[in-house]
Amino acid sequence: MTSSLEQLAITETETLDEVLECLAENFSIKTQGACDQKTLFEILVRAASNGDTIENTAKTLKKIPSGNDIRYHLNKITDFEDLERQINQALKSRVPRGIKNGHLKLAIDLNLIPYYGKPSNEELPYIYRSQAKSGTCSFYAYATLYVVLKGKRITLAIRGVRWLDTSVAIITYLLAEIDVLHIQVKQLYLDRGFFNVPVIRWLQALDIPLLMPAIKTGIKGGIKQFLKGRKSYKTTYTMTLSGSQTDSVTFELWIVCKYKKGKRHQKGVEYFAYVVHKVKANLPYIHQDYRKRFGIESSYRLKNICRIRTTSKKPVLRLLFVGVSFILVNIWVNLLWLKISRKRRGGRLIYRELFSLKQMLAFLRQAVDKIYQVVEGIYLPSG
């Protein structure tokens, strides 16, 4: 029972309508018969809300097409580039106020999903090789561009990484995706995986403020030679492209010393090295500033809560399921800003504890269950 002073902010039906509207505006999937596009979207949303498979979702609900029928329609999605475009359009369609035309701090990172087995000719162009993790060196990789802004931490663009993609090509693609929002890059945080000559040189040429950890390589002539002393300091470093004597880039290198003070039962000095270009921050603050980038890893954890599970290795289907999960997180952040907040002096008050991502997913699950009804019993075949 609610108090007369309480105000209804949002219902499960309104939540589902918002998600379906976003999908209908930005995606076009050819369907026929009982499995129309709206039904297909509702099934995708139901599976995502539970972090479940399409097959199990079909078994859970009464009045929906069979798992085979759903897969038949999903298999009609074959154009990877077109699907990627639709996902990016949907991501940008639900952003809180202050994002468009903003001067923002952004982060780019790679989200890796393990791949097992021998890739087919269809899969091979999308396999990304990296250090061993979860028993494999092969992954489906998704590069994402994320807003580092309190209360508005959303993903603005995604790139399903191709094996021919260079680091510069990935960054260029993601930054081009936000041109339509007229966003100026106040500062760009990159993961150490982007630490190479072409990336640093390219971002210097674009004059984009950059903060990125340097990989601590080589004692003689490498980054490790700077990891000494007990005080943080600034220097410059010239890095040469592997296998070349002339292809190089010179950049500011900031060395930060931190005392472990018994953390993890360790003592002594810990060193952090950063590539810095036109960043407006003091040396003692730079390590703390870079830690803001870890919000992008939080976005991956949230995405994993509502990622549809599948055993399919089809790159386009994997992209669809990953894209839907990022879209749901964006819609959640936008609904928090629009519906679960109040204006106040000093900034908007968001009641995040009232509407967590899991609460939104529960609303979506309940709304779809009411439409199709949940299976309440299992019957053995006669005879």
Coordinates of C-alpha atoms in Angstrom, one line a residue:
M1 CA 0.0 0.0 0.0
T2 CA 1.4 3.4 -1.0
S3 CA 1.3 6.6 0.9
S4 CA -0.7 9.5 -0.5
L5 CA 2.6 11.4 -0.7
E6 CA 4.2 8.9 -2.9
Q7 CA 4.1 9.3 -6.7
L8 CA 4.0 6.5 -9.2
A9 CA 7.1 6.8 -11.4
I10 CA 7.0 3.9 -13.8
T11 CA 5.2 0.5 -14.3
E12 CA 6.4 -2.8 -15.7
T13 CA 4.2 -2.2 -18.8
E14 CA 5.7 1.2 -19.4
T15 CA 9.2 -0.2 -19.0
L16 CA 8.5 -2.9 -21.7
D17 CA 6.9 -0.4 -24.0
E18 CA 10.0 1.8 -23.8
V19 CA 12.3 -1.1 -24.7
L20 CA 10.0 -2.3 -27.5
E21 CA 9.7 1.2 -28.9
C22 CA 13.5 1.6 -29.0
L23 CA 13.9 -1.8 -30.8
A24 CA 11.1 -1.1 -33.3
E25 CA 12.6 2.4 -34.1
N26 CA 16.0 1.1 -34.9
F27 CA 15.8 -2.6 -36.0
S28 CA 14.2 -4.2 -39.0
I29 CA 13.9 -8.0 -38.9
K30 CA 12.0 -9.8 -41.6
T31 CA 9.2 -12.0 -40.0
Q32 CA 6.1 -13.9 -41.1
G33 CA 3.2 -15.8 -39.6
A34 CA 2.7 -15.9 -35.9
C35 CA 6.2 -14.7 -35.2
D36 CA 5.8 -11.0 -36.1
Q37 CA 8.6 -8.5 -35.3
K38 CA 6.9 -7.4 -32.0
T39 CA 6.7 -11.0 -30.8
L40 CA 10.3 -11.6 -31.7
F41 CA 11.4 -8.5 -29.8
E42 CA 9.4 -9.6 -26.8
I43 CA 11.0 -13.0 -26.8
L44 CA 14.5 -11.4 -27.1
V45 CA 13.6 -9.1 -24.2
R46 CA 12.3 -12.0 -22.1
A47 CA 15.5 -14.0 -22.7
A48 CA 17.7 -11.0 -21.9
S49 CA 15.8 -10.2 -18.7
N50 CA 16.7 -13.6 -17.3
G51 CA 20.1 -14.0 -18.9
D52 CA 18.6 -17.1 -20.6
T53 CA 18.7 -18.9 -23.9
I54 CA 16.0 -18.4 -26.6
E55 CA 15.3 -22.1 -26.4
N56 CA 14.6 -22.1 -22.7
T57 CA 12.5 -19.0 -23.0
A58 CA 10.3 -20.7 -25.7
K59 CA 9.8 -23.6 -23.3
T60 CA 8.9 -21.3 -20.4
L61 CA 6.1 -19.4 -22.1
K62 CA 2.8 -20.8 -23.3
K63 CA 1.7 -18.7 -26.3
I64 CA 4.8 -18.1 -28.3
P65 CA 6.3 -19.7 -31.4
S66 CA 8.6 -22.7 -31.0
G67 CA 12.3 -22.4 -30.5
N68 CA 12.9 -23.6 -34.1
D69 CA 10.5 -20.9 -35.5
I70 CA 12.3 -18.2 -33.5
R71 CA 15.7 -19.4 -34.7
Y72 CA 14.4 -19.5 -38.3
H73 CA 13.6 -15.8 -38.1
L74 CA 16.8 -14.9 -36.3
N75 CA 18.9 -16.7 -38.9
K76 CA 17.5 -14.2 -41.5
I77 CA 19.8 -11.6 -39.9
T78 CA 23.0 -12.1 -42.0
D79 CA 24.4 -8.6 -42.6
F80 CA 27.0 -8.0 -39.8
E81 CA 27.7 -4.4 -40.9
D82 CA 24.0 -3.5 -41.1
L83 CA 23.2 -5.0 -37.7
E84 CA 26.1 -3.1 -36.2
R85 CA 24.7 0.1 -37.7
Q86 CA 21.3 -0.6 -36.2
I87 CA 22.7 -1.3 -32.8
N88 CA 24.7 1.9 -32.7
Q89 CA 21.7 3.8 -33.8
A90 CA 19.7 2.3 -30.9
L91 CA 22.5 3.0 -28.4
K92 CA 22.5 6.7 -29.3
S93 CA 18.7 7.0 -29.4
R94 CA 18.3 6.7 -25.6
V95 CA 20.8 9.0 -23.9
P96 CA 20.2 11.3 -20.9
R97 CA 20.2 15.1 -21.3
G98 CA 23.6 16.6 -21.4
I99 CA 25.2 14.0 -23.6
K100 CA 24.4 15.6 -26.9
N101 CA 26.6 18.6 -27.6
G102 CA 28.5 17.8 -24.5
H103 CA 32.3 18.2 -23.7
L104 CA 32.8 14.7 -22.2
K105 CA 35.3 12.3 -20.9
L106 CA 35.1 9.0 -22.9
A107 CA 36.7 5.6 -22.5
I108 CA 37.4 2.9 -25.1
D109 CA 38.0 -0.7 -24.2
L110 CA 37.6 -4.3 -25.5
N111 CA 35.1 -6.7 -24.1
L112 CA 36.3 -10.3 -24.9
I113 CA 33.9 -13.3 -25.0
P114 CA 35.8 -16.7 -25.1
Y115 CA 35.6 -18.7 -28.3
Y116 CA 36.3 -22.5 -28.2
G117 CA 37.0 -24.8 -31.1
K118 CA 38.1 -24.4 -34.7
P119 CA 36.6 -21.4 -36.5
S120 CA 34.6 -21.9 -39.7
N121 CA 35.2 -19.7 -42.7
E122 CA 32.2 -17.6 -41.6
E123 CA 33.6 -17.2 -38.1
L124 CA 37.3 -16.7 -38.8
P125 CA 37.2 -13.0 -39.8
Y126 CA 35.7 -12.1 -36.4
I127 CA 38.1 -14.1 -34.2
Y128 CA 40.3 -12.0 -32.0
R129 CA 43.5 -13.4 -30.6
S130 CA 44.7 -12.3 -27.2
Q131 CA 46.4 -13.6 -24.0
A132 CA 45.0 -16.8 -22.7
K133 CA 41.9 -16.4 -20.6
S134 CA 39.2 -19.0 -19.6
G135 CA 41.2 -21.7 -21.3
T136 CA 41.4 -20.1 -24.7
C137 CA 43.4 -17.5 -26.7
S138 CA 40.5 -16.9 -29.2
F139 CA 37.6 -14.5 -28.5
Y140 CA 34.8 -12.6 -30.0
A141 CA 35.8 -9.0 -29.3
Y142 CA 33.6 -6.0 -29.0
A143 CA 35.2 -2.5 -28.7
T144 CA 32.9 0.0 -27.0
L145 CA 32.9 3.8 -26.4
Y146 CA 31.6 4.7 -23.0
V147 CA 30.7 8.0 -21.3
V148 CA 32.6 8.6 -18.0
L149 CA 30.0 10.8 -16.3
K150 CA 28.3 10.3 -13.0
G151 CA 24.7 9.3 -13.4
K152 CA 25.0 9.1 -17.2
R153 CA 27.4 6.2 -17.7
I154 CA 26.2 4.8 -21.0
T155 CA 27.7 3.1 -24.1
L156 CA 27.5 5.2 -27.2
A157 CA 29.0 2.9 -29.8
I158 CA 30.1 -0.6 -30.3
R159 CA 32.4 -2.3 -32.9
G160 CA 32.4 -6.0 -33.5
V161 CA 36.1 -6.4 -34.0
R162 CA 37.3 -8.0 -37.2
W163 CA 40.7 -9.8 -37.4
L164 CA 41.9 -7.2 -39.9
D165 CA 41.0 -4.2 -37.7
T166 CA 43.9 -2.2 -36.5
S167 CA 43.8 -0.3 -33.1
V168 CA 43.7 3.0 -35.0
A169 CA 40.8 1.7 -37.2
I170 CA 38.8 0.7 -34.1
I171 CA 39.3 4.0 -32.4
T172 CA 38.5 6.0 -35.6
Y173 CA 35.3 4.0 -36.2
L174 CA 34.0 4.5 -32.6
L175 CA 34.8 8.3 -32.6
A176 CA 33.1 8.7 -35.9
E177 CA 29.9 7.1 -34.5
I178 CA 29.4 10.0 -32.1
D179 CA 29.8 12.7 -34.7
V180 CA 26.0 12.9 -35.0
L181 CA 25.8 13.7 -31.2
H182 CA 28.2 16.7 -31.7
I183 CA 30.3 15.5 -28.7
Q184 CA 33.7 17.1 -28.0
V185 CA 36.3 14.8 -26.4
K186 CA 37.3 16.4 -23.1
Q187 CA 39.6 13.4 -22.4
L188 CA 40.0 9.9 -23.8
Y189 CA 40.9 6.9 -21.6
L190 CA 42.3 3.9 -23.3
D191 CA 43.2 0.5 -22.1
R192 CA 46.8 -0.6 -22.2
G193 CA 45.9 -2.9 -25.1
F194 CA 46.0 0.2 -27.3
F195 CA 49.5 1.1 -26.3
N196 CA 51.4 1.3 -29.6
V197 CA 53.1 3.8 -31.9
P198 CA 50.3 4.2 -34.5
V199 CA 47.6 4.9 -31.8
I200 CA 49.6 7.5 -29.9
R201 CA 50.7 9.2 -33.0
W202 CA 47.2 9.3 -34.5
L203 CA 45.6 10.8 -31.3
Q204 CA 48.4 13.3 -31.1
A205 CA 47.7 14.3 -34.7
L206 CA 44.0 14.7 -33.8
D207 CA 45.0 16.7 -30.7
I208 CA 42.7 14.6 -28.5
P209 CA 43.5 14.7 -24.8
L210 CA 44.7 11.2 -23.9
L211 CA 45.4 9.1 -20.8
M212 CA 46.6 5.5 -21.2
P213 CA 48.8 3.1 -19.2
A214 CA 52.1 2.4 -20.7
I215 CA 53.2 -1.3 -20.9
K216 CA 56.2 -1.7 -18.7
T217 CA 58.6 -3.3 -21.2
G218 CA 62.4 -3.7 -21.4
I219 CA 64.8 -2.5 -18.7
K220 CA 67.4 -1.3 -21.3
G221 CA 65.8 1.5 -23.2
G222 CA 62.2 0.5 -22.3
I223 CA 59.6 1.9 -19.9
K224 CA 61.0 -0.1 -17.0
Q225 CA 64.1 2.2 -16.9
F226 CA 61.8 4.9 -15.5
L227 CA 60.4 2.9 -12.7
K228 CA 62.7 4.1 -9.9
G229 CA 62.9 6.5 -7.0
R230 CA 60.3 7.4 -4.4
K231 CA 58.7 10.4 -6.0
S232 CA 56.3 10.7 -8.9
Y233 CA 57.6 12.6 -11.9
K234 CA 57.2 13.6 -15.5
T235 CA 59.4 12.8 -18.4
T236 CA 59.3 12.1 -22.2
Y237 CA 59.8 8.9 -24.0
T238 CA 60.4 8.0 -27.7
M239 CA 58.9 4.6 -28.6
T240 CA 59.9 2.9 -31.9
L241 CA 57.6 0.6 -33.8
S242 CA 58.7 -3.0 -33.5
G243 CA 61.0 -4.0 -36.4
S244 CA 61.6 -0.4 -37.5
Q245 CA 64.4 2.0 -36.7
T246 CA 62.8 5.2 -37.9
D247 CA 59.0 4.7 -37.3
S248 CA 58.6 6.2 -33.8
V249 CA 56.6 8.6 -31.6
T250 CA 57.6 10.8 -28.7
F251 CA 55.1 11.4 -25.8
E252 CA 54.8 12.6 -22.3
L253 CA 55.4 9.8 -19.8
W254 CA 54.1 10.3 -16.2
I255 CA 55.5 8.0 -13.5
V256 CA 53.3 7.7 -10.4
C257 CA 54.7 6.2 -7.2
K258 CA 52.3 4.7 -4.7
Y259 CA 53.2 3.1 -1.4
K260 CA 51.5 -0.2 -0.8
K261 CA 51.2 0.3 2.9
G262 CA 50.5 -3.3 3.7
K263 CA 47.7 -3.7 1.1
R264 CA 47.4 -7.4 0.1
H265 CA 50.1 -7.9 2.7
Q266 CA 52.7 -6.1 0.5
K267 CA 55.0 -3.2 1.3
G268 CA 57.2 -0.9 -0.7
V269 CA 56.6 1.3 -3.8
E270 CA 54.3 0.4 -6.7
Y271 CA 54.9 2.2 -10.0
F272 CA 52.3 3.3 -12.6
A273 CA 53.4 4.6 -16.0
Y274 CA 51.0 6.7 -18.1
V275 CA 51.0 8.1 -21.6
V276 CA 49.6 11.6 -21.3
H277 CA 48.7 14.1 -24.0
K278 CA 47.1 17.5 -23.1
V279 CA 45.4 16.2 -20.0
K280 CA 44.5 18.9 -17.5
A281 CA 45.3 17.1 -14.2
N282 CA 48.0 17.3 -11.6
L283 CA 50.6 14.5 -11.4
P284 CA 49.5 13.2 -8.0
Y285 CA 45.9 13.0 -9.2
I286 CA 46.5 11.2 -12.5
H287 CA 46.3 7.7 -11.2
Q288 CA 43.0 8.4 -9.4
D289 CA 41.7 10.1 -12.5
Y290 CA 42.5 7.0 -14.7
R291 CA 40.6 4.8 -12.2
K292 CA 37.4 6.5 -13.4
R293 CA 37.8 4.5 -16.6
F294 CA 36.9 1.4 -14.7
G295 CA 33.3 2.4 -15.1
I296 CA 33.5 0.8 -18.5
E297 CA 34.3 -2.5 -16.9
S298 CA 31.2 -2.0 -14.7
S299 CA 29.2 -1.6 -17.9
Y300 CA 30.5 -5.0 -19.1
R301 CA 29.4 -6.6 -15.8
L302 CA 25.9 -5.0 -16.2
K303 CA 25.8 -6.1 -19.8
N304 CA 26.6 -9.7 -18.8
I305 CA 23.6 -9.7 -16.4
C306 CA 21.2 -9.3 -19.4
R307 CA 23.1 -11.0 -22.2
I308 CA 21.1 -13.7 -24.0
R309 CA 23.0 -17.0 -23.7
T310 CA 23.6 -19.1 -26.8
T311 CA 25.8 -22.0 -28.0
S312 CA 25.6 -20.7 -31.5
K313 CA 29.0 -19.4 -32.9
K314 CA 27.4 -17.3 -35.6
P315 CA 29.1 -13.9 -35.4
V316 CA 26.0 -11.9 -36.4
L317 CA 23.8 -13.6 -33.8
R318 CA 26.4 -13.1 -31.1
L319 CA 26.6 -9.4 -32.0
L320 CA 22.8 -9.1 -31.8
F321 CA 22.7 -10.6 -28.3
V322 CA 25.6 -8.4 -27.1
G323 CA 24.0 -5.3 -28.7
V324 CA 20.6 -5.9 -27.0
S325 CA 22.3 -6.2 -23.6
F326 CA 24.1 -2.8 -24.0
I327 CA 20.9 -1.2 -25.3
L328 CA 19.0 -2.4 -22.2
V329 CA 21.6 -0.9 -19.9
N330 CA 21.4 2.4 -21.8
I331 CA 17.6 2.4 -21.5
W332 CA 17.9 1.7 -17.8
V333 CA 20.2 4.7 -17.3
N334 CA 18.0 6.9 -19.3
L335 CA 14.8 5.8 -17.4
L336 CA 16.6 6.6 -14.1
W337 CA 17.3 10.1 -15.4
L338 CA 13.8 10.7 -16.8
K339 CA 11.5 8.9 -14.4
I340 CA 13.3 7.9 -11.2
S341 CA 14.8 11.3 -10.2
R342 CA 13.9 14.7 -9.1
K343 CA 15.3 18.2 -9.8
R344 CA 17.1 19.8 -6.9
R345 CA 19.6 22.5 -6.4
G346 CA 23.1 21.3 -7.1
G347 CA 22.1 18.6 -9.5
R348 CA 19.4 16.0 -10.1
L349 CA 18.7 13.4 -7.4
I350 CA 18.5 9.9 -8.8
Y351 CA 16.8 7.2 -6.7
R352 CA 19.0 4.4 -8.1
E353 CA 18.3 2.1 -5.1
L354 CA 14.6 2.1 -6.1
F355 CA 15.2 1.0 -9.7
S356 CA 18.3 -1.1 -10.1
L357 CA 19.0 -2.8 -13.4
K358 CA 17.8 -6.1 -11.9
Q359 CA 14.5 -4.4 -11.0
M360 CA 14.1 -3.2 -14.5
L361 CA 14.8 -6.7 -15.8
A362 CA 12.2 -8.1 -13.4
F363 CA 9.7 -5.6 -14.7
L364 CA 10.4 -6.7 -18.3
R365 CA 10.2 -10.4 -17.4
Q366 CA 6.8 -9.8 -15.6
A367 CA 5.4 -7.8 -18.4
V368 CA 6.2 -10.4 -21.0
D369 CA 5.0 -13.2 -18.8
K370 CA 1.6 -11.6 -18.5
I371 CA 1.3 -11.3 -22.2
Y372 CA 2.2 -14.9 -23.0
Q373 CA 1.6 -16.7 -19.7
V374 CA 4.1 -19.0 -18.0
V375 CA 4.0 -22.8 -18.4
E376 CA 2.7 -24.1 -15.0
G377 CA 2.9 -27.9 -15.6
I378 CA 4.7 -30.6 -17.5
Y379 CA 2.8 -33.4 -19.2
L380 CA 4.1 -36.7 -20.3
P381 CA 3.1 -38.0 -23.8
S382 CA 0.3 -40.6 -23.9
G383 CA 1.2 -44.2 -24.5

